[in-house]
PDB file of C-alpha atoms in Angstrom:
ATOM      1  CA  UNK A1274      -1.464  12.899   2.448  1.00 47.00           C
ATOM      2  CA  UNK A1275       1.901  13.399   4.017  1.00 53.00           C
ATOM      3  CA  UNK A1276       4.668  14.561   2.181  1.00 65.00           C
ATOM      4  CA  UNK A1277       7.779  12.839   2.078  1.00 77.00           C
ATOM      5  CA  UNK A1278       9.547   9.936   0.493  1.00 88.00           C
ATOM      6  CA  UNK A1279       8.556   9.456  -2.878  1.00 94.00           C
ATOM      7  CA  UNK A1280       6.744  11.852  -4.760  1.00 93.00           C
ATOM      8  CA  UNK A1281       3.813  11.732  -6.824  1.00 92.00           C
ATOM      9  CA  UNK A1282       4.264  10.544 -10.448  1.00 93.00           C
ATOM     10  CA  UNK A1283       7.851   9.259  -9.337  1.00 95.00           C
ATOM     11  CA  UNK A1284       8.767   5.417  -9.866  1.00 97.00           C
ATOM     12  CA  UNK A1285       8.858   4.075  -6.226  1.00 97.00           C
ATOM     13  CA  UNK A1286      12.002   2.386  -4.974  1.00 97.00           C
ATOM     14  CA  UNK A1287      11.560  -1.334  -6.308  1.00 97.00           C
ATOM     15  CA  UNK A1288      12.737  -4.318  -4.315  1.00 98.00           C
ATOM     16  CA  UNK A1289      12.943  -8.075  -5.597  1.00 97.00           C
ATOM     17  CA  UNK A1290      13.330 -11.557  -3.906  1.00 97.00           C
ATOM     18  CA  UNK A1291      11.528 -10.681  -0.972  1.00 97.00           C
ATOM     19  CA  UNK A1292       9.262 -13.991   1.217  1.00 96.00           C
ATOM     20  CA  UNK A1293       5.226 -13.313   1.493  1.00 96.00           C
ATOM     21  CA  UNK A1294       3.724 -15.464   3.959  1.00 95.00           C
ATOM     22  CA  UNK A1295       2.571 -18.556   1.886  1.00 95.00           C
ATOM     23  CA  UNK A1296       6.585 -18.882   0.963  1.00 96.00           C
ATOM     24  CA  UNK A1297       6.421 -16.961  -2.110  1.00 97.00           C
ATOM     25  CA  UNK A1298       8.888 -14.670  -3.954  1.00 97.00           C
ATOM     26  CA  UNK A1299       7.222 -11.033  -3.933  1.00 97.00           C
ATOM     27  CA  UNK A1300       8.189  -7.880  -5.980  1.00 97.00           C
ATOM     28  CA  UNK A1301       7.597  -4.613  -4.823  1.00 98.00           C
ATOM     29  CA  UNK A1302       7.694  -1.704  -7.095  1.00 97.00           C
ATOM     30  CA  UNK A1303       9.284  -2.321 -11.081  1.00 96.00           C
ATOM     31  CA  UNK A1304       7.657  -3.345 -14.055  1.00 96.00           C
ATOM     32  CA  UNK A1305       4.321  -5.945 -13.591  1.00 95.00           C
ATOM     33  CA  UNK A1306       1.572  -7.158 -15.126  1.00 95.00           C
ATOM     34  CA  UNK A1307      -1.000  -4.754 -12.805  1.00 96.00           C
ATOM     35  CA  UNK A1308      -1.074  -2.234  -9.755  1.00 98.00           C
ATOM     36  CA  UNK A1309      -0.114  -2.420  -6.667  1.00 98.00           C
ATOM     37  CA  UNK A1310      -1.715  -1.438  -3.688  1.00 98.00           C
ATOM     38  CA  UNK A1311       1.042  -1.397  -0.645  1.00 98.00           C
ATOM     39  CA  UNK A1312       0.191  -1.117   2.726  1.00 98.00           C
ATOM     40  CA  UNK A1313       2.371  -0.292   5.118  1.00 97.00           C
ATOM     41  CA  UNK A1314       1.355  -1.800   8.784  1.00 96.00           C
ATOM     42  CA  UNK A1315       3.011  -2.880  12.368  1.00 94.00           C
ATOM     43  CA  UNK A1316       1.733  -6.250  14.035  1.00 93.00           C
ATOM     44  CA  UNK A1317       1.055  -4.304  17.347  1.00 91.00           C
ATOM     45  CA  UNK A1318      -1.757  -1.266  14.844  1.00 93.00           C
ATOM     46  CA  UNK A1319      -5.089  -1.542  16.009  1.00 94.00           C
ATOM     47  CA  UNK A1320      -6.200   0.532  13.381  1.00 95.00           C
ATOM     48  CA  UNK A1321      -4.001  -1.294  10.861  1.00 94.00           C
ATOM     49  CA  UNK A1322      -5.956  -4.951  12.332  1.00 94.00           C
ATOM     50  CA  UNK A1323      -9.713  -3.283  11.798  1.00 95.00           C
ATOM     51  CA  UNK A1324      -8.443  -2.811   8.116  1.00 96.00           C
ATOM     52  CA  UNK A1325      -7.912  -6.443   7.530  1.00 95.00           C
ATOM     53  CA  UNK A1326     -11.328  -7.555   6.639  1.00 96.00           C
ATOM     54  CA  UNK A1327     -11.625  -4.720   4.169  1.00 96.00           C
ATOM     55  CA  UNK A1328      -8.454  -5.263   2.300  1.00 97.00           C
ATOM     56  CA  UNK A1329      -8.752  -8.466   2.463  1.00 97.00           C
ATOM     57  CA  UNK A1330     -12.293  -8.583   0.851  1.00 96.00           C
ATOM     58  CA  UNK A1331     -10.952  -6.141  -2.264  1.00 96.00           C
ATOM     59  CA  UNK A1332      -7.518  -8.154  -2.707  1.00 96.00           C
ATOM     60  CA  UNK A1333     -10.417 -11.385  -3.467  1.00 96.00           C
ATOM     61  CA  UNK A1334     -11.866  -8.620  -5.442  1.00 95.00           C
ATOM     62  CA  UNK A1335      -9.589  -6.981  -8.256  1.00 94.00           C
ATOM     63  CA  UNK A1336      -7.790  -9.608  -9.138  1.00 93.00           C
ATOM     64  CA  UNK A1337      -5.700  -7.183 -11.299  1.00 95.00           C
ATOM     65  CA  UNK A1338      -3.648  -5.493  -8.501  1.00 97.00           C
ATOM     66  CA  UNK A1339      -1.873  -7.502  -6.136  1.00 97.00           C
ATOM     67  CA  UNK A1340      -1.944  -6.277  -2.515  1.00 98.00           C
ATOM     68  CA  UNK A1341       1.135  -6.455  -0.603  1.00 98.00           C
ATOM     69  CA  UNK A1342       0.913  -5.803   3.391  1.00 98.00           C
ATOM     70  CA  UNK A1343       4.105  -4.654   4.626  1.00 98.00           C
ATOM     71  CA  UNK A1344       5.024  -4.506   8.005  1.00 95.00           C
ATOM     72  CA  UNK A1345       7.738  -4.709  10.325  1.00 89.00           C
ATOM     73  CA  UNK A1346       8.799  -5.839  14.006  1.00 88.00           C
ATOM     74  CA  UNK A1347      10.149  -8.976  15.363  1.00 90.00           C
ATOM     75  CA  UNK A1348       9.130 -12.499  14.108  1.00 90.00           C
ATOM     76  CA  UNK A1349       7.518 -12.881  17.047  1.00 93.00           C
ATOM     77  CA  UNK A1350       4.807 -10.312  16.718  1.00 93.00           C
ATOM     78  CA  UNK A1351       4.099 -11.441  13.023  1.00 92.00           C
ATOM     79  CA  UNK A1352       3.639 -14.770  14.395  1.00 92.00           C
ATOM     80  CA  UNK A1353       1.117 -13.480  16.321  1.00 92.00           C
ATOM     81  CA  UNK A1354      -0.314 -11.181  14.100  1.00 91.00           C
ATOM     82  CA  UNK A1355      -0.832 -13.563  10.721  1.00 93.00           C
ATOM     83  CA  UNK A1356      -2.683 -16.138  13.414  1.00 92.00           C
ATOM     84  CA  UNK A1357      -5.387 -13.641  14.142  1.00 88.00           C
ATOM     85  CA  UNK A1358      -5.591 -11.683  10.975  1.00 91.00           C
ATOM     86  CA  UNK A1359      -6.966 -14.330   8.262  1.00 91.00           C
ATOM     87  CA  UNK A1360      -5.039 -13.881   5.875  1.00 94.00           C
ATOM     88  CA  UNK A1361      -5.403 -16.375   2.923  1.00 92.00           C
ATOM     89  CA  UNK A1362      -2.946 -16.654  -0.317  1.00 95.00           C
ATOM     90  CA  UNK A1363      -5.677 -13.712  -1.534  1.00 96.00           C
ATOM     91  CA  UNK A1364      -2.614 -11.291  -0.611  1.00 97.00           C
ATOM     92  CA  UNK A1365       1.042 -10.370   0.690  1.00 97.00           C
ATOM     93  CA  UNK A1366       2.066 -10.096   3.589  1.00 97.00           C
ATOM     94  CA  UNK A1367       5.693  -9.320   4.086  1.00 97.00           C
ATOM     95  CA  UNK A1368       8.272  -8.799   6.600  1.00 95.00           C
ATOM     96  CA  UNK A1369       9.810  -5.321   5.084  1.00 95.00           C
ATOM     97  CA  UNK A1370      11.432  -3.202   7.038  1.00 93.00           C
ATOM     98  CA  UNK A1371      13.404  -1.373   4.068  1.00 96.00           C
ATOM     99  CA  UNK A1372      10.285  -0.646   2.118  1.00 97.00           C
ATOM    100  CA  UNK A1373       8.794   1.139   4.991  1.00 95.00           C
ATOM    101  CA  UNK A1374      12.143   3.435   4.948  1.00 95.00           C
ATOM    102  CA  UNK A1375      12.669   3.711   1.282  1.00 96.00           C
ATOM    103  CA  UNK A1376       9.295   4.819   0.725  1.00 96.00           C
ATOM    104  CA  UNK A1377       9.576   6.819   3.799  1.00 95.00           C
ATOM    105  CA  UNK A1378       6.791   5.498   5.571  1.00 94.00           C
ATOM    106  CA  UNK A1379       6.662   7.661   8.723  1.00 89.00           C
ATOM    107  CA  UNK A1380       3.555   5.792  10.252  1.00 91.00           C
ATOM    108  CA  UNK A1381       0.647   3.126  10.049  1.00 94.00           C
ATOM    109  CA  UNK A1382      -1.102   1.785   8.343  1.00 96.00           C
ATOM    110  CA  UNK A1383       0.146   4.254   5.115  1.00 95.00           C
ATOM    111  CA  UNK A1384      -0.664   2.493   1.875  1.00 95.00           C
ATOM    112  CA  UNK A1385       0.890   3.936  -1.720  1.00 96.00           C
ATOM    113  CA  UNK A1386      -0.833   2.887  -5.363  1.00 97.00           C
ATOM    114  CA  UNK A1387       1.990   1.529  -8.044  1.00 97.00           C
ATOM    115  CA  UNK A1388       0.660   1.860 -11.968  1.00 97.00           C
ATOM    116  CA  UNK A1389       2.028  -1.136 -13.905  1.00 97.00           C
ATOM    117  CA  UNK A1390       5.462   0.238 -14.538  1.00 97.00           C
ATOM    118  CA  UNK A1391       6.283   1.195 -10.647  1.00 97.00           C
ATOM    119  CA  UNK A1392       4.918   5.011 -10.929  1.00 97.00           C
ATOM    120  CA  UNK A1393       3.320   6.385  -7.961  1.00 96.00           C
ATOM    121  CA  UNK A1394      -0.027   7.132  -8.676  1.00 95.00           C
ATOM    122  CA  UNK A1395      -1.327   7.609  -4.551  1.00 93.00           C
ATOM    123  CA  UNK A1396      -1.021   7.574  -1.329  1.00 93.00           C
ATOM    124  CA  UNK A1397      -1.860   8.601   2.248  1.00 91.00           C
ATOM    125  CA  UNK A1398      -2.586   7.286   5.179  1.00 92.00           C
ATOM    126  CA  UNK A1399      -5.288   4.513   5.214  1.00 94.00           C
ATOM    127  CA  UNK A1400      -7.355   4.901   8.938  1.00 94.00           C
ATOM    128  CA  UNK A1401     -10.553   3.778   7.163  1.00 93.00           C
ATOM    129  CA  UNK A1402     -11.886   1.034   3.877  1.00 95.00           C
ATOM    130  CA  UNK A1403     -12.847   4.077   2.143  1.00 93.00           C
ATOM    131  CA  UNK A1404      -9.084   6.049   2.190  1.00 93.00           C
ATOM    132  CA  UNK A1405      -7.909   2.979   0.764  1.00 94.00           C
ATOM    133  CA  UNK A1406     -10.957   2.782  -1.829  1.00 93.00           C
ATOM    134  CA  UNK A1407      -9.689   6.256  -2.330  1.00 91.00           C
ATOM    135  CA  UNK A1408      -6.231   4.938  -3.984  1.00 93.00           C
ATOM    136  CA  UNK A1409      -7.715   2.696  -6.443  1.00 92.00           C
ATOM    137  CA  UNK A1410      -9.239   6.115  -7.569  1.00 90.00           C
ATOM    138  CA  UNK A1411      -6.352   7.502  -7.456  1.00 89.00           C
ATOM    139  CA  UNK A1412      -4.785   5.249  -9.988  1.00 90.00           C
ATOM    140  CA  UNK A1413      -8.651   5.152 -12.086  1.00 88.00           C
ATOM    141  CA  UNK A1414      -8.864   8.794 -12.053  1.00 84.00           C
ATOM    142  CA  UNK A1415      -4.835   9.566 -12.783  1.00 80.00           C
ATOM    143  CA  UNK A1416      -6.200  11.984  -9.822  1.00 75.00           C
ATOM    144  CA  UNK A1417      -3.657  11.634  -6.565  1.00 71.00           C
ATOM    145  CA  UNK A1418      -6.550  13.026  -3.877  1.00 60.00           C
ATOM    146  CA  UNK A1419      -8.808  15.024  -3.048  1.00 57.00           C
ATOM    147  CA  UNK A1420      -6.491  17.974  -2.811  1.00 56.00           C
ATOM    148  CA  UNK A1421      -4.880  17.686  -6.029  1.00 59.00           C
ATOM    149  CA  UNK A1422      -8.615  17.665  -7.052  1.00 55.00           C
ATOM    150  CA  UNK A1423      -9.475  20.598  -5.728  1.00 53.00           C
ATOM    151  CA  UNK A1424      -6.241  22.261  -6.146  1.00 60.00           C
ATOM    152  CA  UNK A1425      -7.000  21.588 -10.034  1.00 61.00           C
ATOM    153  CA  UNK A1426     -10.490  23.112  -9.645  1.00 63.00           C
ATOM    154  CA  UNK A1427      -8.385  25.902  -8.152  1.00 70.00           C
ATOM    155  CA  UNK A1428      -6.473  27.028 -10.591  1.00 67.00           C
ATOM    156  CA  UNK A1429      -8.833  26.066 -13.779  1.00 67.00           C
ATOM    157  CA  UNK A1430     -11.593  28.943 -11.695  1.00 60.00           C
ATOM    158  CA  UNK A1431      -8.621  31.044 -11.933  1.00 57.00           C
ATOM    159  CA  UNK A1432      -7.542  31.361 -15.557  1.00 54.00           C
TER     160      UNK A1432
END
């Protein structure tokens, strides 16, 4: 887990009025009906592209989760990326460099899981689906990362 940007357990920055690939208005953060998985990507990132089938499947399977892919780049890069992505209406893809800056994302692919109150429950680099899925585990378990779990266990055994 990279330790920059808003911290786990803090309320993350929120944004309203963003438009996704389907023309839908999308909000990031703040109070919501369900948690959000924010996956920060770049159109030229080959690892990001390799995650798409798993992320699309996750978005279809997890009806109690909003999955939002947040990217930056040129309009041509986005058109090319979306043309080969297979992304439909199961998730939102937004061009929102400002969101990445607010969350201080330094590399892609990077994920942040927000609960329904906009609080960050986990975050980290997502080079494969197991790391993306670990963010869902962080939300469900209340433990943001394996490092946190290890630290808790270590402090418990020292007491």
